PDB file of C-alpha atoms in Angstrom:
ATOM      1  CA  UNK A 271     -14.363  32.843  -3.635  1.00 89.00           C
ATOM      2  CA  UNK A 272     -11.865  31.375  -5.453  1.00 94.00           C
ATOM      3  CA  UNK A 273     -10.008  27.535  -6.783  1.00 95.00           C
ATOM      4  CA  UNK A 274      -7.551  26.978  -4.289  1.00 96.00           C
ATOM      5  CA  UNK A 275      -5.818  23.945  -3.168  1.00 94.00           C
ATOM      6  CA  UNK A 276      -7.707  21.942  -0.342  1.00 92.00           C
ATOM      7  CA  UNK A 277      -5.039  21.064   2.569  1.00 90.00           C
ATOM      8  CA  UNK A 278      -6.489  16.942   2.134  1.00 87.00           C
ATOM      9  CA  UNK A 279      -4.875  15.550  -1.015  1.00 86.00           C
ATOM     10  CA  UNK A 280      -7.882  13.224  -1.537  1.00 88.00           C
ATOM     11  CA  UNK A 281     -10.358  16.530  -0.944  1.00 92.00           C
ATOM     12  CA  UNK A 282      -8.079  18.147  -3.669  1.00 91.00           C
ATOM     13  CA  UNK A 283      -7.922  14.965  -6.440  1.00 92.00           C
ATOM     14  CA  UNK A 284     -11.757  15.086  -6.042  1.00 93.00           C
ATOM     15  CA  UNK A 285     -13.476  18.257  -5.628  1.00 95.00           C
ATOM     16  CA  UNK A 286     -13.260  21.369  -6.731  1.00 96.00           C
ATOM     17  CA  UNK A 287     -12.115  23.743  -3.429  1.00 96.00           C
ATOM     18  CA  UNK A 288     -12.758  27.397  -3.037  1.00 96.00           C
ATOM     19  CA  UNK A 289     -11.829  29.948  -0.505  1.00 95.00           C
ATOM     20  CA  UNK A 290     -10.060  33.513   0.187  1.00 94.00           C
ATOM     21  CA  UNK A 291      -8.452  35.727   2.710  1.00 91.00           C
ATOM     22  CA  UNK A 292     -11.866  35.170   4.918  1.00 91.00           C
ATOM     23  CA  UNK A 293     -12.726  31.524   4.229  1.00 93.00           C
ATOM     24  CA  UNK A 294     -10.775  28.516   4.511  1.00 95.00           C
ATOM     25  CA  UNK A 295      -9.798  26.577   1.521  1.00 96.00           C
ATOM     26  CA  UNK A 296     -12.360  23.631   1.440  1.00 95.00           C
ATOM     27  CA  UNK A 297     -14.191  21.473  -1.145  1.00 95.00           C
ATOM     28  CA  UNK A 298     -17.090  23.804  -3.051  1.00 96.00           C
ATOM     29  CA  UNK A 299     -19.623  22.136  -1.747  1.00 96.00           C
ATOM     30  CA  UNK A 300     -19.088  23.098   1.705  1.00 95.00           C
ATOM     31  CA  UNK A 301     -19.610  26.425   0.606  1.00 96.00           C
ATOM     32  CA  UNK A 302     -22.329  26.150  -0.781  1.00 96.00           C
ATOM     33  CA  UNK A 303     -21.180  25.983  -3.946  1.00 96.00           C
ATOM     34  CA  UNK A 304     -22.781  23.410  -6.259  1.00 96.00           C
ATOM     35  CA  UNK A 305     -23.368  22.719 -10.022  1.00 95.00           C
ATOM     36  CA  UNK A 306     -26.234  23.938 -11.551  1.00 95.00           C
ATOM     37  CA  UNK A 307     -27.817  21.024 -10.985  1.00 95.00           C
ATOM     38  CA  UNK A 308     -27.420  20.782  -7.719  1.00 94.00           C
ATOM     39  CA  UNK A 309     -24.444  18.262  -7.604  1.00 95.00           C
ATOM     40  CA  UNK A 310     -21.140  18.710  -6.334  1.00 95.00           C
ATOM     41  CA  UNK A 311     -18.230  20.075  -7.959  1.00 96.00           C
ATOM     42  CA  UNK A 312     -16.779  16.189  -8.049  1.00 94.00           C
ATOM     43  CA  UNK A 313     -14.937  13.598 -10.170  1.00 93.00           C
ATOM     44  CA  UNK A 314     -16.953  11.186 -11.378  1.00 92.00           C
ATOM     45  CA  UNK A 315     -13.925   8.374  -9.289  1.00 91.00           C
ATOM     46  CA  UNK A 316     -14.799   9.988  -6.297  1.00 93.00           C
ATOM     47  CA  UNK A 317     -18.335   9.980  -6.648  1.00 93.00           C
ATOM     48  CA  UNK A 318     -18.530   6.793  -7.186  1.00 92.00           C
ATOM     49  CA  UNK A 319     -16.644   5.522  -4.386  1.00 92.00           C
ATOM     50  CA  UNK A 320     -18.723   8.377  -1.914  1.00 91.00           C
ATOM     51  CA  UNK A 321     -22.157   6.955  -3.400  1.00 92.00           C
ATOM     52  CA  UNK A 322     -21.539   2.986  -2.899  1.00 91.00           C
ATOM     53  CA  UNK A 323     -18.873   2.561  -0.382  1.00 83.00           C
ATOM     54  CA  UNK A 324     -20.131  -0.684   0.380  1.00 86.00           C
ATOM     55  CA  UNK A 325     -19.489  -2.525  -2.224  1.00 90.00           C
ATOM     56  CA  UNK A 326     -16.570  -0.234  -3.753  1.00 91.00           C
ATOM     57  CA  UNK A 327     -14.327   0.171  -0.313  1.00 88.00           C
ATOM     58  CA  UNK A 328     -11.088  -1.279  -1.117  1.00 87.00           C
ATOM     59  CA  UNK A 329     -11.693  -1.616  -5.008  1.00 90.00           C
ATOM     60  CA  UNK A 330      -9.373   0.822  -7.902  1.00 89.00           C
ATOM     61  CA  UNK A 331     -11.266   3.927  -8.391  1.00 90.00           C
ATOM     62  CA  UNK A 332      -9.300   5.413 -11.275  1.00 88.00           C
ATOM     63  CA  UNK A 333      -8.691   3.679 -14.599  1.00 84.00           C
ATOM     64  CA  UNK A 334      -6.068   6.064 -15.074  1.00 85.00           C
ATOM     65  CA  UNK A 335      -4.349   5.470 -11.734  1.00 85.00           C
ATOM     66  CA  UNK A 336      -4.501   2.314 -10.561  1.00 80.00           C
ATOM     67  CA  UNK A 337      -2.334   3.243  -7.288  1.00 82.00           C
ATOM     68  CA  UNK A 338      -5.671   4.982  -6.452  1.00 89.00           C
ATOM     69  CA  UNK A 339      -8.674   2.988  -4.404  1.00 91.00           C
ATOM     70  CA  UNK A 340     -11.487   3.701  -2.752  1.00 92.00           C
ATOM     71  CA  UNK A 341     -10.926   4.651   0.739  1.00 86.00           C
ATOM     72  CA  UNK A 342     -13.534   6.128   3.408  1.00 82.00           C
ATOM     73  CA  UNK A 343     -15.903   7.074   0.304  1.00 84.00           C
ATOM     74  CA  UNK A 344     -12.570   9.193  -1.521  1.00 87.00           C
ATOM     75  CA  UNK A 345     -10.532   7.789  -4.467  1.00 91.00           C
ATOM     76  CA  UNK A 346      -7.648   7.911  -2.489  1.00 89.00           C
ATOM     77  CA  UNK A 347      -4.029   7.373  -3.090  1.00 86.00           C
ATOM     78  CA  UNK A 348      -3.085   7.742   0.451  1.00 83.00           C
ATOM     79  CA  UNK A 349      -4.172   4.048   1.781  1.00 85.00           C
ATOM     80  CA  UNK A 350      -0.552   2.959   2.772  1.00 89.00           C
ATOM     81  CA  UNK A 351      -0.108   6.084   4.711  1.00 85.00           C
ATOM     82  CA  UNK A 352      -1.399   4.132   8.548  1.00 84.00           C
ATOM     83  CA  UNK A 353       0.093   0.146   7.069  1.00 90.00           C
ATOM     84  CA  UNK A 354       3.214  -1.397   7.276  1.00 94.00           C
ATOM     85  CA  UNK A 355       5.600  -1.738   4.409  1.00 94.00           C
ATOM     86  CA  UNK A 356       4.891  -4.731   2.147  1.00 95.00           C
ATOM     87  CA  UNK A 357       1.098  -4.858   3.893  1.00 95.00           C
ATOM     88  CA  UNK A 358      -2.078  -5.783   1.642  1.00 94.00           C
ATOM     89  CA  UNK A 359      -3.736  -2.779   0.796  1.00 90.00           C
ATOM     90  CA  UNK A 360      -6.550  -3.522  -1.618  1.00 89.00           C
ATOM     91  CA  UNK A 361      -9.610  -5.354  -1.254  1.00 87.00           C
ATOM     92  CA  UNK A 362      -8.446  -8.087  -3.743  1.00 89.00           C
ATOM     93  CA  UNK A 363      -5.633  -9.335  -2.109  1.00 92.00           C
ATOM     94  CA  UNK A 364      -3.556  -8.288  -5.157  1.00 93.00           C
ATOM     95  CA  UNK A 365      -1.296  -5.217  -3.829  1.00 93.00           C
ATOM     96  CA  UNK A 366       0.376  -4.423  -1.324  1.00 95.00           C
ATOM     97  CA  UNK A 367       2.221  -0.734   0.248  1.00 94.00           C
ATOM     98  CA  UNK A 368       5.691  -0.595  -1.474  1.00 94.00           C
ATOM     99  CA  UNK A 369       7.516   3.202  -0.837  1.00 91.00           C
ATOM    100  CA  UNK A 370       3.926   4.596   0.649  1.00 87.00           C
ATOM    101  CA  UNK A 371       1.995   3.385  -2.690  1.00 88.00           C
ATOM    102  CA  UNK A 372      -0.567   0.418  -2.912  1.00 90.00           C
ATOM    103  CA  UNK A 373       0.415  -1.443  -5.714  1.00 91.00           C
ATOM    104  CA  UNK A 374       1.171  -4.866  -7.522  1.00 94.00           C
ATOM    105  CA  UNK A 375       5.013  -4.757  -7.755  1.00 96.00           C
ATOM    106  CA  UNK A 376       5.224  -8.300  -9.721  1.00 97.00           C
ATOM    107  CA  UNK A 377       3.476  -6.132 -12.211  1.00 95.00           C
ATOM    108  CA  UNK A 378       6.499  -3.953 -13.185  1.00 94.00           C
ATOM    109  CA  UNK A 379       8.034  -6.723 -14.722  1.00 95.00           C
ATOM    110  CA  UNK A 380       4.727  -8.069 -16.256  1.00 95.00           C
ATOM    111  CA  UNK A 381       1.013  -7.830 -16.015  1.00 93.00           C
ATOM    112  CA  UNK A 382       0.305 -11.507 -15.445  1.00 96.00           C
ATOM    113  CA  UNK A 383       3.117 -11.265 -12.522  1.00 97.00           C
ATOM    114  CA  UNK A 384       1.013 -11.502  -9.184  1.00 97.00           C
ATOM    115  CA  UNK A 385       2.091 -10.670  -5.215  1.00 97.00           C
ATOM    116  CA  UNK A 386       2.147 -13.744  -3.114  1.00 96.00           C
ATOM    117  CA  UNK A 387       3.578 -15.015   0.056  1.00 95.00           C
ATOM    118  CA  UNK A 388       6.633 -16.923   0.011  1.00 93.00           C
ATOM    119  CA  UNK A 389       6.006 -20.434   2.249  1.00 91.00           C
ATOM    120  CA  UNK A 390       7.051 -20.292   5.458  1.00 90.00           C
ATOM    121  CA  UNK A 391       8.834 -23.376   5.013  1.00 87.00           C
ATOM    122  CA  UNK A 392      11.546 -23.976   2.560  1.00 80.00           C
ATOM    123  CA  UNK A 393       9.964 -26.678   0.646  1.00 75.00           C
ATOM    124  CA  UNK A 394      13.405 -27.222  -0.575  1.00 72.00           C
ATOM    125  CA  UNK A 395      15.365 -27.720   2.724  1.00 74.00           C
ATOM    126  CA  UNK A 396      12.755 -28.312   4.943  1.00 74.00           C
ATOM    127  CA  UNK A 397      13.959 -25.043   7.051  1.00 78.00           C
ATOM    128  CA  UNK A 398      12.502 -21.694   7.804  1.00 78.00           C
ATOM    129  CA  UNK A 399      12.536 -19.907   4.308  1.00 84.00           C
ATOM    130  CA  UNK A 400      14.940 -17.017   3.655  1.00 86.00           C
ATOM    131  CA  UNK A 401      12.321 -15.571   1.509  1.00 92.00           C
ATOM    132  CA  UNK A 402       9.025 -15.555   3.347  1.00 94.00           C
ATOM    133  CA  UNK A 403       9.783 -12.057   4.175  1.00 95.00           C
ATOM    134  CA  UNK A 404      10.621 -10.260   0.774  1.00 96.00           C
ATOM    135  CA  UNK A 405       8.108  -9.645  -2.017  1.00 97.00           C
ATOM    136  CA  UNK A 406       7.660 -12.636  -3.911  1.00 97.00           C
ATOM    137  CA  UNK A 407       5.653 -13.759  -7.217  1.00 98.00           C
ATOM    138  CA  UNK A 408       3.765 -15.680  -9.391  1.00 97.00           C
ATOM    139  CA  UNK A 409       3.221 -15.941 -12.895  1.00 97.00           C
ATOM    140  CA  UNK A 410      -1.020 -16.007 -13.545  1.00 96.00           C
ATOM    141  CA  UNK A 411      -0.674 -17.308 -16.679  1.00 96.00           C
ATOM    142  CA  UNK A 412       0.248 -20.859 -15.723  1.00 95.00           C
ATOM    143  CA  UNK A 413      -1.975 -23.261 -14.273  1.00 94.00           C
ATOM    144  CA  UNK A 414      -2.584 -23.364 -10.878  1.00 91.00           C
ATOM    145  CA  UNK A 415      -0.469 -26.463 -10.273  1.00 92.00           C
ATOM    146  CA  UNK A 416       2.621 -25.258 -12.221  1.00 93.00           C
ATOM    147  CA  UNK A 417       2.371 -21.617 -10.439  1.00 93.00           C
ATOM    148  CA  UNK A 418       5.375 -20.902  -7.650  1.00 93.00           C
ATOM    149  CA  UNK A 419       5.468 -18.194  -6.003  1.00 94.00           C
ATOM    150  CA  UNK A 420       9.192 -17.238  -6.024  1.00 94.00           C
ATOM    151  CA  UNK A 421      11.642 -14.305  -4.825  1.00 96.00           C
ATOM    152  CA  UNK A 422      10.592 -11.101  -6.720  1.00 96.00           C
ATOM    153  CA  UNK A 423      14.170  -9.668  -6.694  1.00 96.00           C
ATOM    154  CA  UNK A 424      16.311 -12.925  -7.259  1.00 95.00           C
ATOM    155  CA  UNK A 425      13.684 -13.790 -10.007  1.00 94.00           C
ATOM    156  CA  UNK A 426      12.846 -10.405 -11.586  1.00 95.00           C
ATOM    157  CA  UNK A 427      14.999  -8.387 -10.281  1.00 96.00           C
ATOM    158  CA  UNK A 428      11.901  -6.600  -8.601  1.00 96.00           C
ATOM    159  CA  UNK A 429      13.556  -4.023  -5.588  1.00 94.00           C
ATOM    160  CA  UNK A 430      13.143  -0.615  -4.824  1.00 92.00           C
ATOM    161  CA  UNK A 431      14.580   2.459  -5.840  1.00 88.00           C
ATOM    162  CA  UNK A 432      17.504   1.750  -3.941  1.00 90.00           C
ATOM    163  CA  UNK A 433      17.855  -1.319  -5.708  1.00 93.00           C
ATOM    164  CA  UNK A 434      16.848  -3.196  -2.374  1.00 93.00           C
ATOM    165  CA  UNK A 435      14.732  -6.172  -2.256  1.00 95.00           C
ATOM    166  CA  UNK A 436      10.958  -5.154  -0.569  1.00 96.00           C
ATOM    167  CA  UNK A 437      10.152  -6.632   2.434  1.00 96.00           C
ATOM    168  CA  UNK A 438       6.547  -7.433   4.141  1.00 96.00           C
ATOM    169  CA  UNK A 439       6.725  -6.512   7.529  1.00 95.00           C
ATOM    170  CA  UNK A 440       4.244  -8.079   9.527  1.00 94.00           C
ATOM    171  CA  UNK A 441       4.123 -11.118   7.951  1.00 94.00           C
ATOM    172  CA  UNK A 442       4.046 -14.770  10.350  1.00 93.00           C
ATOM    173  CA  UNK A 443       6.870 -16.763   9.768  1.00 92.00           C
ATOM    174  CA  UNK A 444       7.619 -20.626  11.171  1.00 88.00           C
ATOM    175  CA  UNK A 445       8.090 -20.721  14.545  1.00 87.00           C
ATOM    176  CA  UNK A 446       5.935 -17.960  16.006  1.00 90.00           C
ATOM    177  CA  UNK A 447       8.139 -15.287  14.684  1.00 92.00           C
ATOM    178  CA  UNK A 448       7.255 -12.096  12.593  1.00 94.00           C
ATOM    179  CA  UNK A 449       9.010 -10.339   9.638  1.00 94.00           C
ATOM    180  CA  UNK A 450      10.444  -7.190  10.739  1.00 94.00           C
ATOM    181  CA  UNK A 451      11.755  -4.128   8.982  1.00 91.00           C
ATOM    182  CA  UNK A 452      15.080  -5.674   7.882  1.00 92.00           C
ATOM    183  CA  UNK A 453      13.136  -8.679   6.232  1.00 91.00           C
ATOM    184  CA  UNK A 454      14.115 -10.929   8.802  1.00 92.00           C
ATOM    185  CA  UNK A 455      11.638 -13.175  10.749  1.00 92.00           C
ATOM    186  CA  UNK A 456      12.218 -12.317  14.405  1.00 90.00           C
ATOM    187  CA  UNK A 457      10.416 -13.009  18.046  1.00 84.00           C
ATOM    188  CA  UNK A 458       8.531 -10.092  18.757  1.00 63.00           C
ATOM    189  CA  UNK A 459      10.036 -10.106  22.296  1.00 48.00           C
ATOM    190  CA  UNK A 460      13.455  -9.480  20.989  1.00 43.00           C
ATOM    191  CA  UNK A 461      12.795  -6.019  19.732  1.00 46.00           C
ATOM    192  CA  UNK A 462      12.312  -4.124  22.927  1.00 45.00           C
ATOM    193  CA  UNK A 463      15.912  -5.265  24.005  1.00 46.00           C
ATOM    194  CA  UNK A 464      17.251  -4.545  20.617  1.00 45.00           C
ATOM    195  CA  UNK A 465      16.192  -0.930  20.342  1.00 46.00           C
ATOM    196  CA  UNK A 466      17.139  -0.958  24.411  1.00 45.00           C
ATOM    197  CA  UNK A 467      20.543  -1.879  22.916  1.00 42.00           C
ATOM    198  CA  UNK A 468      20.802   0.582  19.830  1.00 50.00           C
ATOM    199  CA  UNK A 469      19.782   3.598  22.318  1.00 45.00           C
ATOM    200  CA  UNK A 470      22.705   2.957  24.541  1.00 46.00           C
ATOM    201  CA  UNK A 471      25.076   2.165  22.073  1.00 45.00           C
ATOM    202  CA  UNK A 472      23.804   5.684  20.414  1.00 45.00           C
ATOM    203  CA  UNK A 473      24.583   7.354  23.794  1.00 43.00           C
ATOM    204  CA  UNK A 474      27.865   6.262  24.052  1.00 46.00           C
ATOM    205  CA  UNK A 475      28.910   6.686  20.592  1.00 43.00           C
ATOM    206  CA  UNK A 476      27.505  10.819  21.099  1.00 44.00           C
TER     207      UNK A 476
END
């Protein structure tokens, strides 16, 4: 046997894998292959999310990468992989999946920035608010009465690497309507006849 690279990229963060031209590559353990003391080849992270998944599921794993949680008992960095952009990912309530990574975005600018949701409501106008479905923030540090949770990229300038505002898809707006992938609250029954639309519009343009 020998270290190869596990085809998981959780099983390959956290265990050591072994394998050759007549085993598959897989984590030691299922080997047979164990410390001397009878433990698994395994990070310490990943132990501790395997050995109390109740009360760890959802929670950072990793003081040295916080994008990393625990996960189905792995420290895994993989949550956003089955959630919708700009979805909560963490047990907390505190991040949420911006370009396939679970993280606080607010917290690029600064660490007492926080991830909220915009109102629904303009509180300003009285009207559906523009920003309910973009990333938006709040500063921690002030007291709960003076916090407002306000646009992330017109505030902080907070976007993605295509200097694009993120949006949270999924999220309920006013009205009944959800935030879709443009950032736009929409009624979920006008998106069959939308993509009805783009497909034929496709076919004639080809």
């Amino acid at each position: 046997m020998e270290p190869c690279k596990c085809d998981t990229e959780e099983d390959d963060y956290c265990y050591l894998c072994c394998g050759n031209s007549h085993s598959q590559c897989l984590p030691a353990h299922q080997h047979n292959i164990l410390r001397s003391n009878g433990e698994r080849w395994e990070r310490e992270a990943c132990s501790r999310c395997r050995t109390n998944i109740i009360e760890l599921e959802g929670l950072p794993c990793d003081d040295n990468d916080p994008k990393r949680l625990c996960m189905a008992e792995k420290c895994s960095n993989s949550v956003c992989n089955n959630k919708l952009p700009g979805a909560v990912c963490d047990k907390k309530t505190e991040k949420i999946c911006v370009e396939d990574q679970c993280e606080n975005p607010c917290a690029r600018v600064a660490s007492h920035l926080m991830v909220c949701d915009c109102p629904a409501i303009d509180q300003d106008t009285g009207f559906a608010s523009e920003d309910r479905c973009q990333l938006c923030c709040y500063d921690f540090n002030l007291k709960p009465i003076n916090r407002r949770c306000q646009n992330a990229f017109r505030k902080y300038k907070i976007g993605s690497s295509k200097n694009r505002p993120f949006y949270r898809v999924g999220l309920d707006c006013a009205g009944g309507k959800t935030c879709n992938r443009f950032g736009v609250c929409a009624s979920c029954h006008l998106k069959v006849p939308l993509l009805i639309f783009g497909l034929i519009a496709a076919v004639r343009f080809f």
